[in-house]
mmCIF file of C-alpha atoms in Angstrom:
data_model
loop_
_atom_site.group_PDB
_atom_site.id
_atom_site.type_symbol
_atom_site.label_atom_id
_atom_site.label_comp_id
_atom_site.label_asym_id
_atom_site.label_seq_id
_atom_site.Cartn_x
_atom_site.Cartn_y
_atom_site.Cartn_z
ATOM 1 C CA MET A 1 -19.391 -2.827 45.483
ATOM 2 C CA SER A 2 -20.871 -0.868 48.284
ATOM 3 C CA GLY A 3 -19.964 1.977 50.310
ATOM 4 C CA GLN A 4 -19.131 5.693 49.249
ATOM 5 C CA CYS A 5 -16.733 6.248 46.571
ATOM 6 C CA ASP A 6 -15.160 9.744 46.068
ATOM 7 C CA LEU A 7 -16.081 10.092 42.276
ATOM 8 C CA LEU A 8 -18.528 8.953 39.987
ATOM 9 C CA LEU A 9 -17.614 9.984 36.397
ATOM 10 C CA TYR A 10 -20.186 9.598 33.561
ATOM 11 C CA VAL A 11 -18.894 9.551 29.948
ATOM 12 C CA GLN A 12 -20.672 8.855 26.757
ATOM 13 C CA HIS A 13 -18.803 8.919 23.414
ATOM 14 C CA LEU A 14 -20.940 8.660 20.256
ATOM 15 C CA LEU A 15 -18.852 8.985 17.012
ATOM 16 C CA GLY A 16 -15.134 9.673 17.829
ATOM 17 C CA ILE A 17 -13.209 8.711 21.055
ATOM 18 C CA GLY A 18 -11.911 11.959 22.080
ATOM 19 C CA HIS A 19 -14.692 12.359 25.050
ATOM 20 C CA PHE A 20 -13.726 9.022 26.349
ATOM 21 C CA ARG A 21 -9.895 9.804 26.264
ATOM 22 C CA ARG A 22 -10.092 12.849 28.109
ATOM 23 C CA ALA A 23 -12.470 11.132 30.699
ATOM 24 C CA ALA A 24 -9.790 8.323 30.893
ATOM 25 C CA LEU A 25 -7.074 10.830 31.570
ATOM 26 C CA ILE A 26 -8.931 12.657 34.250
ATOM 27 C CA ALA A 27 -10.090 9.323 36.044
ATOM 28 C CA ARG A 28 -6.529 8.158 35.754
ATOM 29 C CA GLU A 29 -4.954 11.228 37.461
ATOM 30 C CA ALA A 30 -7.783 11.419 40.075
ATOM 31 C CA ALA A 31 -7.006 7.886 41.131
ATOM 32 C CA ALA A 32 -3.356 8.406 41.299
ATOM 33 C CA GLN A 33 -4.092 11.558 43.426
ATOM 34 C CA GLY A 34 -5.958 9.070 45.760
ATOM 35 C CA LEU A 35 -9.526 9.362 45.101
ATOM 36 C CA GLN A 36 -11.699 6.179 44.756
ATOM 37 C CA VAL A 37 -12.765 6.652 41.212
ATOM 38 C CA THR A 38 -15.855 4.679 39.260
ATOM 39 C CA VAL A 39 -16.343 5.558 35.648
ATOM 40 C CA VAL A 40 -19.345 4.660 34.065
ATOM 41 C CA SER A 41 -18.960 4.735 30.087
ATOM 42 C CA GLY A 42 -22.217 4.488 27.847
ATOM 43 C CA GLY A 43 -20.390 4.034 24.597
ATOM 44 C CA LEU A 44 -18.706 1.226 22.805
ATOM 45 C CA PRO A 45 -15.844 -0.398 24.438
ATOM 46 C CA VAL A 46 -12.308 1.171 23.274
ATOM 47 C CA PRO A 47 -9.552 -1.275 22.982
ATOM 48 C CA ASP A 48 -6.326 -0.348 24.947
ATOM 49 C CA ALA A 49 -8.097 2.231 27.287
ATOM 50 C CA ASP A 50 -6.211 3.139 30.252
ATOM 51 C CA PHE A 51 -8.150 4.304 33.426
ATOM 52 C CA GLY A 52 -5.511 3.663 35.693
ATOM 53 C CA ALA A 53 -6.593 2.525 39.162
ATOM 54 C CA ALA A 54 -10.161 3.691 38.431
ATOM 55 C CA ARG A 55 -12.919 1.344 38.302
ATOM 56 C CA VAL A 56 -14.819 1.105 35.006
ATOM 57 C CA VAL A 57 -18.514 0.052 34.473
ATOM 58 C CA GLN A 58 -20.125 -0.363 31.139
ATOM 59 C CA LEU A 59 -23.729 0.651 30.614
ATOM 60 C CA GLN A 60 -25.587 -2.022 28.582
ATOM 61 C CA PRO A 61 -26.278 -1.866 25.822
ATOM 62 C CA PRO A 62 -23.510 0.483 24.707
ATOM 63 C CA LEU A 63 -24.914 3.183 22.248
ATOM 64 C CA LYS A 64 -23.476 5.138 19.345
ATOM 65 C CA THR A 65 -24.688 7.818 16.863
ATOM 66 C CA LYS A 66 -26.450 6.710 13.675
ATOM 67 C CA ASP A 67 -24.471 9.064 11.589
ATOM 68 C CA GLU A 68 -22.066 12.042 11.349
ATOM 69 C CA ALA A 69 -24.910 14.455 11.791
ATOM 70 C CA PHE A 70 -25.923 12.753 15.219
ATOM 71 C CA SER A 71 -29.398 12.356 13.926
ATOM 72 C CA ALA A 72 -30.268 9.498 16.334
ATOM 73 C CA LEU A 73 -29.020 7.194 18.953
ATOM 74 C CA VAL A 74 -28.444 3.497 17.772
ATOM 75 C CA LEU A 75 -27.350 0.194 19.242
ATOM 76 C CA GLU A 76 -23.920 -1.306 18.240
ATOM 77 C CA ASP A 77 -25.424 -3.055 15.160
ATOM 78 C CA GLY A 78 -27.344 -0.061 14.157
ATOM 79 C CA SER A 79 -30.774 -0.920 15.237
ATOM 80 C CA ALA A 80 -33.151 1.674 16.645
ATOM 81 C CA LEU A 81 -32.977 2.361 20.478
ATOM 82 C CA GLU A 82 -36.340 1.475 22.035
ATOM 83 C CA PRO A 83 -37.883 3.160 24.938
ATOM 84 C CA GLU A 84 -37.386 -0.018 27.127
ATOM 85 C CA VAL A 85 -33.705 0.104 26.313
ATOM 86 C CA LYS A 86 -33.567 3.944 27.590
ATOM 87 C CA GLN A 87 -35.360 2.897 30.715
ATOM 88 C CA ALA A 88 -33.237 -0.124 31.236
ATOM 89 C CA ARG A 89 -29.977 2.052 31.144
ATOM 90 C CA ALA A 90 -31.676 4.875 33.138
ATOM 91 C CA GLU A 91 -32.278 2.155 35.958
ATOM 92 C CA GLN A 92 -28.551 0.861 35.669
ATOM 93 C CA LEU A 93 -27.306 4.282 36.147
ATOM 94 C CA LEU A 94 -29.717 4.990 39.172
ATOM 95 C CA ALA A 95 -28.665 1.772 40.991
ATOM 96 C CA LEU A 96 -24.956 2.310 40.364
ATOM 97 C CA PHE A 97 -25.571 5.763 41.970
ATOM 98 C CA ALA A 98 -27.206 4.427 44.941
ATOM 99 C CA ALA A 99 -24.482 1.567 45.496
ATOM 100 C CA GLU A 100 -21.476 3.910 45.049
ATOM 101 C CA ARG A 101 -22.866 6.999 47.090
ATOM 102 C CA PRO A 102 -20.348 9.219 45.350
ATOM 103 C CA LYS A 103 -19.068 12.435 47.148
ATOM 104 C CA VAL A 104 -18.899 14.039 43.647
ATOM 105 C CA LEU A 105 -20.925 13.090 40.585
ATOM 106 C CA LEU A 106 -19.302 14.389 36.975
ATOM 107 C CA THR A 107 -20.961 14.365 33.793
ATOM 108 C CA GLU A 108 -18.592 14.720 30.883
ATOM 109 C CA MET A 109 -19.890 17.537 28.523
ATOM 110 C CA PHE A 110 -23.644 17.485 29.766
ATOM 111 C CA PRO A 111 -25.351 19.780 29.932
ATOM 112 C CA PHE A 112 -23.280 21.521 27.128
ATOM 113 C CA GLY A 113 -23.446 18.688 24.891
ATOM 114 C CA ARG A 114 -24.893 14.977 24.902
ATOM 115 C CA ARG A 115 -28.405 16.471 25.211
ATOM 116 C CA GLN A 116 -29.443 13.227 23.597
ATOM 117 C CA MET A 117 -28.723 11.391 26.816
ATOM 118 C CA ARG A 118 -30.957 13.401 29.012
ATOM 119 C CA PHE A 119 -33.417 10.557 29.293
ATOM 120 C CA GLU A 120 -30.870 8.838 31.724
ATOM 121 C CA LEU A 121 -28.877 11.962 32.989
ATOM 122 C CA VAL A 122 -31.788 13.962 34.111
ATOM 123 C CA PRO A 123 -33.002 11.175 36.388
ATOM 124 C CA LEU A 124 -29.516 10.708 37.958
ATOM 125 C CA LEU A 125 -29.107 14.451 38.382
ATOM 126 C CA GLU A 126 -32.553 14.485 40.240
ATOM 127 C CA ALA A 127 -31.389 11.589 42.291
ATOM 128 C CA ALA A 128 -28.230 13.265 43.127
ATOM 129 C CA ARG A 129 -29.886 16.530 44.248
ATOM 130 C CA ALA A 130 -32.351 14.524 46.283
ATOM 131 C CA ALA A 131 -29.725 12.319 47.829
ATOM 132 C CA ASP A 132 -29.430 12.584 51.742
ATOM 133 C CA TRP A 133 -25.742 12.655 51.300
ATOM 134 C CA ARG A 134 -25.949 15.447 48.512
ATOM 135 C CA PRO A 135 -22.863 14.958 46.349
ATOM 136 C CA GLN A 136 -21.325 17.981 44.723
ATOM 137 C CA ILE A 137 -22.293 17.929 41.195
ATOM 138 C CA VAL A 138 -19.828 18.737 38.376
ATOM 139 C CA SER A 139 -19.678 19.263 34.519
ATOM 140 C CA SER A 140 -16.686 18.276 32.561
ATOM 141 C CA VAL A 141 -16.379 20.268 29.348
ATOM 142 C CA ARG A 142 -13.908 21.083 26.563
ATOM 143 C CA ASP A 143 -12.791 24.577 25.493
ATOM 144 C CA ILE A 144 -14.935 25.002 22.361
ATOM 145 C CA LEU A 145 -18.490 23.854 21.826
ATOM 146 C CA THR A 146 -20.146 22.963 18.423
ATOM 147 C CA THR A 147 -22.424 25.658 16.988
ATOM 148 C CA LEU A 148 -25.533 25.656 18.966
ATOM 149 C CA LYS A 149 -28.208 25.480 16.156
ATOM 150 C CA GLN A 150 -31.240 24.554 17.806
ATOM 151 C CA PRO A 151 -33.699 27.414 19.171
ATOM 152 C CA GLY A 152 -33.771 27.268 23.092
ATOM 153 C CA LYS A 153 -30.655 25.102 23.494
ATOM 154 C CA ILE A 154 -28.404 27.634 25.281
ATOM 155 C CA ALA A 155 -31.413 28.761 27.366
ATOM 156 C CA TRP A 156 -32.087 25.093 28.297
ATOM 157 C CA ILE A 157 -28.366 24.526 28.935
ATOM 158 C CA VAL A 158 -28.362 27.547 31.553
ATOM 159 C CA GLU A 159 -31.313 26.424 33.145
ATOM 160 C CA THR A 160 -30.075 23.005 33.797
ATOM 161 C CA ALA A 161 -26.534 23.991 34.840
ATOM 162 C CA GLN A 162 -28.338 26.502 37.280
ATOM 163 C CA ARG A 163 -30.652 23.998 38.580
ATOM 164 C CA PHE A 164 -28.090 21.071 39.143
ATOM 165 C CA TYR A 165 -24.558 21.986 38.997
ATOM 166 C CA ASP A 166 -22.065 23.148 41.645
ATOM 167 C CA ARG A 167 -19.098 23.637 39.396
ATOM 168 C CA ILE A 168 -18.142 23.495 35.822
ATOM 169 C CA LEU A 169 -14.690 22.742 34.878
ATOM 170 C CA VAL A 170 -13.578 23.956 31.405
ATOM 171 C CA HIS A 171 -10.669 22.191 30.156
ATOM 172 C CA GLY A 172 -8.979 24.980 28.422
ATOM 173 C CA ASP A 173 -6.987 28.148 29.076
ATOM 174 C CA PRO A 174 -8.834 31.540 28.792
ATOM 175 C CA SER A 175 -5.488 33.166 27.227
ATOM 176 C CA LEU A 176 -6.032 30.978 24.172
ATOM 177 C CA ILE A 177 -9.794 30.077 23.956
ATOM 178 C CA PRO A 178 -12.207 31.867 26.380
ATOM 179 C CA PHE A 179 -15.243 29.805 26.866
ATOM 180 C CA GLU A 180 -17.492 32.729 25.970
ATOM 181 C CA ARG A 181 -16.062 32.377 22.377
ATOM 182 C CA THR A 182 -18.509 29.605 21.832
ATOM 183 C CA PHE A 183 -20.894 29.836 24.766
ATOM 184 C CA PRO A 184 -22.171 33.415 25.073
ATOM 185 C CA GLU A 185 -24.088 33.031 28.473
ATOM 186 C CA VAL A 186 -20.984 32.700 30.652
ATOM 187 C CA ALA A 187 -21.994 35.290 32.956
ATOM 188 C CA ALA A 188 -25.392 33.448 33.675
ATOM 189 C CA LEU A 189 -23.305 30.697 35.288
ATOM 190 C CA GLY A 190 -21.185 33.099 37.601
ATOM 191 C CA ASP A 191 -18.318 31.549 39.791
ATOM 192 C CA ARG A 192 -19.534 28.063 38.837
ATOM 193 C CA ILE A 193 -16.980 28.107 35.876
ATOM 194 C CA ARG A 194 -13.385 27.142 36.481
ATOM 195 C CA TYR A 195 -10.623 26.641 33.966
ATOM 196 C CA THR A 196 -8.276 23.728 34.629
ATOM 197 C CA GLY A 197 -5.845 24.224 31.678
ATOM 198 C CA TYR A 198 -5.912 21.608 28.861
ATOM 199 C CA VAL A 199 -5.987 18.045 29.507
ATOM 200 C CA VAL A 200 -2.948 16.343 27.920
ATOM 201 C CA ASP A 201 -1.420 12.985 28.692
ATOM 202 C CA SER A 202 1.461 13.671 30.690
ATOM 203 C CA ARG A 203 3.161 10.500 29.585
ATOM 204 C CA ILE A 204 4.211 12.107 26.271
ATOM 205 C CA PRO A 205 8.147 11.235 26.060
ATOM 206 C CA LYS A 206 10.637 14.245 25.485
ATOM 207 C CA ARG A 207 10.767 15.006 21.545
ATOM 208 C CA LYS A 208 13.440 12.715 19.903
ATOM 209 C CA ALA A 209 13.768 14.011 16.393
ATOM 210 C CA ARG A 210 15.258 11.441 14.114
ATOM 211 C CA PRO A 211 16.790 11.657 10.604
ATOM 212 C CA ASP A 212 14.394 8.708 9.503
ATOM 213 C CA GLY A 213 11.371 9.813 11.349
ATOM 214 C CA GLU A 214 8.113 8.935 9.875
ATOM 215 C CA ILE A 215 5.266 10.922 8.538
ATOM 216 C CA LEU A 216 2.568 9.816 11.155
ATOM 217 C CA VAL A 217 -1.126 9.877 10.117
ATOM 218 C CA SER A 218 -3.621 9.378 12.985
ATOM 219 C CA THR A 219 -7.476 9.437 12.766
ATOM 220 C CA GLY A 220 -8.582 9.056 16.303
ATOM 221 C CA GLY A 221 -11.530 6.635 16.889
ATOM 222 C CA GLY A 222 -11.530 6.040 13.012
ATOM 223 C CA ALA A 223 -15.278 6.518 12.328
ATOM 224 C CA VAL A 224 -14.892 9.338 9.749
ATOM 225 C CA ALA A 225 -11.111 8.483 8.612
ATOM 226 C CA GLU A 226 -11.657 7.482 5.167
ATOM 227 C CA PRO A 227 -11.497 10.904 3.508
ATOM 228 C CA LEU A 228 -8.409 11.868 5.233
ATOM 229 C CA VAL A 229 -6.679 8.481 4.528
ATOM 230 C CA ARG A 230 -7.626 8.595 0.914
ATOM 231 C CA ALA A 231 -5.841 11.964 0.657
ATOM 232 C CA VAL A 232 -2.891 10.639 2.305
ATOM 233 C CA LEU A 233 -2.724 7.711 -0.097
ATOM 234 C CA GLU A 234 -3.113 9.867 -3.000
ATOM 235 C CA ALA A 235 -0.491 12.492 -1.649
ATOM 236 C CA TYR A 236 2.229 9.768 -1.233
ATOM 237 C CA THR A 237 2.061 8.922 -5.030
ATOM 238 C CA THR A 238 3.564 12.294 -5.848
ATOM 239 C CA SER A 239 5.233 13.324 -2.574
ATOM 240 C CA PRO A 240 8.760 14.330 -2.333
ATOM 241 C CA TYR A 241 8.792 12.635 1.124
ATOM 242 C CA HIS A 242 9.291 8.995 -0.105
ATOM 243 C CA ASP A 243 12.447 8.609 1.825
ATOM 244 C CA ARG A 244 10.279 8.344 5.051
ATOM 245 C CA LEU A 245 7.957 5.746 5.963
ATOM 246 C CA TRP A 246 4.268 6.818 6.205
ATOM 247 C CA ARG A 247 2.473 5.275 8.823
ATOM 248 C CA VAL A 248 -1.383 5.673 9.062
ATOM 249 C CA LEU A 249 -3.246 4.611 12.279
ATOM 250 C CA ILE A 250 -6.872 4.006 12.174
ATOM 251 C CA GLY A 251 -9.077 3.423 15.184
ATOM 252 C CA TYR A 252 -11.459 0.595 15.662
ATOM 253 C CA ASN A 253 -14.638 2.722 14.852
ATOM 254 C CA LEU A 254 -13.891 2.280 11.319
ATOM 255 C CA VAL A 255 -15.454 -1.252 10.374
ATOM 256 C CA GLU A 256 -13.029 -4.015 9.442
ATOM 257 C CA GLU A 257 -14.245 -4.240 5.876
ATOM 258 C CA ARG A 258 -13.482 -0.652 5.132
ATOM 259 C CA PHE A 259 -10.414 -0.689 6.931
ATOM 260 C CA GLN A 260 -9.198 -3.788 5.049
ATOM 261 C CA ALA A 261 -9.927 -1.791 1.830
ATOM 262 C CA LEU A 262 -7.751 0.989 2.817
ATOM 263 C CA ARG A 263 -4.763 -1.434 3.553
ATOM 264 C CA LYS A 264 -5.228 -3.132 0.305
ATOM 265 C CA GLN A 265 -5.089 0.444 -1.712
ATOM 266 C CA ALA A 266 -1.831 1.384 0.433
ATOM 267 C CA PRO A 267 1.343 1.358 -1.748
ATOM 268 C CA ALA A 268 4.640 0.202 -0.673
ATOM 269 C CA GLY A 269 6.076 2.515 1.779
ATOM 270 C CA VAL A 270 2.666 3.127 3.529
ATOM 271 C CA ILE A 271 1.715 1.168 6.496
ATOM 272 C CA VAL A 272 -1.971 1.213 7.370
ATOM 273 C CA GLU A 273 -2.829 -0.402 10.803
ATOM 274 C CA ARG A 274 -4.983 -0.023 13.783
ATOM 275 C CA SER A 275 -4.213 2.451 16.410
ATOM 276 C CA ARG A 276 -1.457 1.436 18.798
ATOM 277 C CA PRO A 277 -1.078 2.030 22.867
ATOM 278 C CA ASP A 278 2.454 3.355 21.903
ATOM 279 C CA PHE A 279 1.177 6.275 19.998
ATOM 280 C CA LEU A 280 2.862 9.011 21.905
ATOM 281 C CA THR A 281 6.221 7.390 21.568
ATOM 282 C CA LEU A 282 5.431 7.335 17.698
ATOM 283 C CA LEU A 283 4.448 10.916 17.813
ATOM 284 C CA SER A 284 7.259 12.341 19.881
ATOM 285 C CA GLN A 285 9.837 10.353 17.051
ATOM 286 C CA ALA A 286 7.878 11.427 13.954
ATOM 287 C CA ALA A 287 9.083 13.968 11.356
ATOM 288 C CA LEU A 288 5.598 15.073 10.828
ATOM 289 C CA SER A 289 2.129 14.621 12.135
ATOM 290 C CA ILE A 290 -0.990 14.622 9.862
ATOM 291 C CA SER A 291 -4.253 14.185 11.887
ATOM 292 C CA GLN A 292 -7.724 15.674 12.314
ATOM 293 C CA ALA A 293 -8.085 18.641 14.934
ATOM 294 C CA GLY A 294 -9.706 17.073 17.668
ATOM 295 C CA TYR A 295 -9.077 18.340 21.503
ATOM 296 C CA ASN A 296 -6.823 15.350 22.253
ATOM 297 C CA THR A 297 -4.845 15.149 19.196
ATOM 298 C CA SER A 298 -4.167 18.836 18.871
ATOM 299 C CA LEU A 299 -2.892 19.069 22.247
ATOM 300 C CA GLU A 300 -0.806 15.896 22.094
ATOM 301 C CA VAL A 301 0.955 17.191 19.124
ATOM 302 C CA LEU A 302 1.582 20.502 20.577
ATOM 303 C CA ALA A 303 2.899 18.919 23.895
ATOM 304 C CA ALA A 304 5.160 16.684 21.613
ATOM 305 C CA GLY A 305 6.507 19.730 19.666
ATOM 306 C CA VAL A 306 6.092 17.957 16.243
ATOM 307 C CA PRO A 307 5.534 19.801 13.032
ATOM 308 C CA ALA A 308 2.019 19.134 12.011
ATOM 309 C CA VAL A 309 -0.747 19.422 9.342
ATOM 310 C CA VAL A 310 -4.463 19.245 10.860
ATOM 311 C CA VAL A 311 -7.542 18.568 8.757
ATOM 312 C CA PRO A 312 -10.496 19.392 11.026
ATOM 313 C CA PHE A 313 -13.536 17.166 10.702
ATOM 314 C CA ALA A 314 -16.283 19.636 9.490
ATOM 315 C CA ALA A 315 -19.211 17.220 8.214
ATOM 316 C CA GLY A 316 -22.691 17.750 9.400
ATOM 317 C CA GLY A 317 -21.923 21.408 10.360
ATOM 318 C CA GLU A 318 -19.275 20.632 12.886
ATOM 319 C CA SER A 319 -17.469 23.873 13.934
ATOM 320 C CA GLU A 320 -15.220 22.730 16.826
ATOM 321 C CA GLN A 321 -12.306 21.540 15.139
ATOM 322 C CA THR A 322 -12.239 23.982 12.483
ATOM 323 C CA LEU A 323 -12.279 26.831 15.027
ATOM 324 C CA ARG A 324 -9.420 25.180 16.975
ATOM 325 C CA ALA A 325 -7.363 24.542 14.149
ATOM 326 C CA ARG A 326 -7.614 28.088 12.870
ATOM 327 C CA LEU A 327 -6.721 29.509 16.186
ATOM 328 C CA LEU A 328 -3.571 27.411 16.436
ATOM 329 C CA ALA A 329 -2.428 28.149 12.971
ATOM 330 C CA GLU A 330 -2.683 31.837 13.556
ATOM 331 C CA ALA A 331 -0.572 31.110 16.817
ATOM 332 C CA GLY A 332 2.047 29.582 14.256
ATOM 333 C CA ARG A 333 2.053 26.005 15.572
ATOM 334 C CA LEU A 334 0.634 24.008 12.963
ATOM 335 C CA VAL A 335 -0.743 24.024 9.264
ATOM 336 C CA LEU A 336 -4.357 23.981 8.648
ATOM 337 C CA ALA A 337 -5.717 21.913 5.516
ATOM 338 C CA GLU A 338 -9.430 22.286 5.166
ATOM 339 C CA GLU A 339 -11.170 19.103 4.793
ATOM 340 C CA ALA A 340 -13.583 20.216 1.854
ATOM 341 C CA GLY A 341 -11.892 19.446 -1.470
ATOM 342 C CA LEU A 342 -8.864 17.837 0.265
ATOM 343 C CA ASN A 343 -6.536 16.034 -2.275
ATOM 344 C CA GLY A 344 -3.099 14.553 -2.462
ATOM 345 C CA ALA A 345 -1.761 17.877 -4.200
ATOM 346 C CA ARG A 346 -3.168 20.084 -1.405
ATOM 347 C CA LEU A 347 -2.093 17.830 1.428
ATOM 348 C CA ASN A 348 1.575 17.846 -0.059
ATOM 349 C CA ASP A 349 1.495 21.802 -0.159
ATOM 350 C CA ALA A 350 0.276 21.567 3.467
ATOM 351 C CA MET A 351 3.280 19.307 4.587
ATOM 352 C CA ALA A 352 5.644 21.365 2.717
ATOM 353 C CA SER A 353 4.319 24.192 4.551
ATOM 354 C CA ALA A 354 4.532 22.622 7.862
ATOM 355 C CA PHE A 355 8.302 21.507 7.355
ATOM 356 C CA ALA A 356 8.887 25.275 6.436
ATOM 357 C CA LEU A 357 7.138 26.429 9.459
ATOM 358 C CA SER A 358 9.247 23.961 11.573
ATOM 359 C CA SER A 359 12.556 25.202 10.229
ATOM 360 C CA THR A 360 11.769 29.075 10.528
ATOM 361 C CA ALA A 361 10.197 28.548 14.185
ATOM 362 C CA PRO A 362 11.702 25.653 15.751
ATOM 363 C CA ARG A 363 9.384 23.525 17.694
ATOM 364 C CA GLU A 364 9.194 23.602 21.434
ATOM 365 C CA GLN A 365 7.126 21.234 23.586
ATOM 366 C CA GLY A 366 3.991 23.056 24.808
ATOM 367 C CA LEU A 367 2.425 26.177 23.901
ATOM 368 C CA GLN A 368 2.976 29.907 24.354
ATOM 369 C CA LEU A 369 1.153 32.920 23.363
ATOM 370 C CA GLY A 370 3.935 35.786 23.551
ATOM 371 C CA SER A 371 5.607 35.268 26.750
ATOM 372 C CA GLN A 372 2.506 33.677 28.379
ATOM 373 C CA PRO A 373 2.522 29.976 28.516
ATOM 374 C CA VAL A 374 -0.936 28.107 27.864
ATOM 375 C CA SER A 375 -1.614 25.691 30.635
ATOM 376 C CA LEU A 376 -1.265 21.757 29.577
ATOM 377 C CA ASP A 377 -1.509 20.542 33.014
ATOM 378 C CA GLY A 378 -5.517 20.247 33.063
ATOM 379 C CA ALA A 379 -5.558 16.634 34.249
ATOM 380 C CA ALA A 380 -3.886 17.325 37.470
ATOM 381 C CA GLU A 381 -5.716 20.505 38.050
ATOM 382 C CA THR A 382 -8.923 18.640 37.536
ATOM 383 C CA ALA A 383 -8.083 16.078 39.971
ATOM 384 C CA ARG A 384 -7.123 18.541 42.361
ATOM 385 C CA GLN A 385 -10.219 20.489 42.190
ATOM 386 C CA LEU A 386 -12.332 17.251 42.479
ATOM 387 C CA ALA A 387 -10.536 16.212 45.397
ATOM 388 C CA GLU A 388 -11.245 19.560 46.883
ATOM 389 C CA LEU A 389 -14.975 19.038 46.264
ATOM 390 C CA ALA A 390 -14.851 15.501 47.747
ATOM 391 C CA GLY A 391 -13.158 16.738 51.004
ATOM 392 C CA LEU A 392 -9.859 15.305 50.373
ATOM 393 C CA ALA A 393 -7.665 18.235 49.539
ATOM 394 C CA ARG A 394 -4.471 18.114 51.550
#
């Protein structure tokens, strides 16, 4: 392909698929609003991914994280990432940039996250700054960052953002979670920062509560699904909710051998299967959702208006999901069950609390804090701002 595209969007998922799914929603909405969009993905392919009319290019070889602590980048088979592979990926990115000549270059999470990818992203950003057509450079970042532990990391983020970026799109709403809650140097970035509202799939069906609604368990990409799934299987054995079907969805990042082992452990009345493209329909019809507390799933639960228990992923010092879950629990929208020490009894107690919360405060689709609605229209607003930067605003 040659010529100039409107938007080149870079995304790299490493453990879960939340980053990938949010990028797909943005790309799909931008393409639907008339932008010519090319997505470059650096992670493992995700089955059933829907980018709409956007073109998707897969960097080779795809990369993932070695472990839950994000200690190293590795290839799909777990082998080490060698310098020549890094160089090859960086050259692929630069060649794609030169061929696409984008009006807008968007990096998902970088520089606020994905610093492991600077071996290929810093050369890309340098090329963008030096390009004779000088694209607008944009960072796309979620509402909450993980704890910034490394000395000097915040200073590096600020310096990189000031050096390269024209705009920073924060996919959140400051009335719920201001960005400075987890990034203290907001003032240093000035008017680069623009809130978009939360990026949520607009195709979530209107809630259809059913007397036989399922207990729906979802685990995102599945890489860290096992502790939650084991607690669910244990909870079922003593649960008062045997009259309902329990459905457990596990993403493809859990290897097949371990997935099959969990399927074999499931008692009658519990279906364990891979993630499904009709998840949003299942969610809208469920009696109760049990999930982790990633950005996408949490917002989908809110948008669907379904009673919910969330078990935030907290291994390896991860803090993002726990903070989001606590804030939403404080807002009375879901029940939080801590990952540490989770067992069947605790999960059953949390489910009872979620059903009780739903009966005393009926679920409405969306989210309000008092009389103030929290924006869940972030995909459309992001696309609008990208169109404006590309000179296509109407």
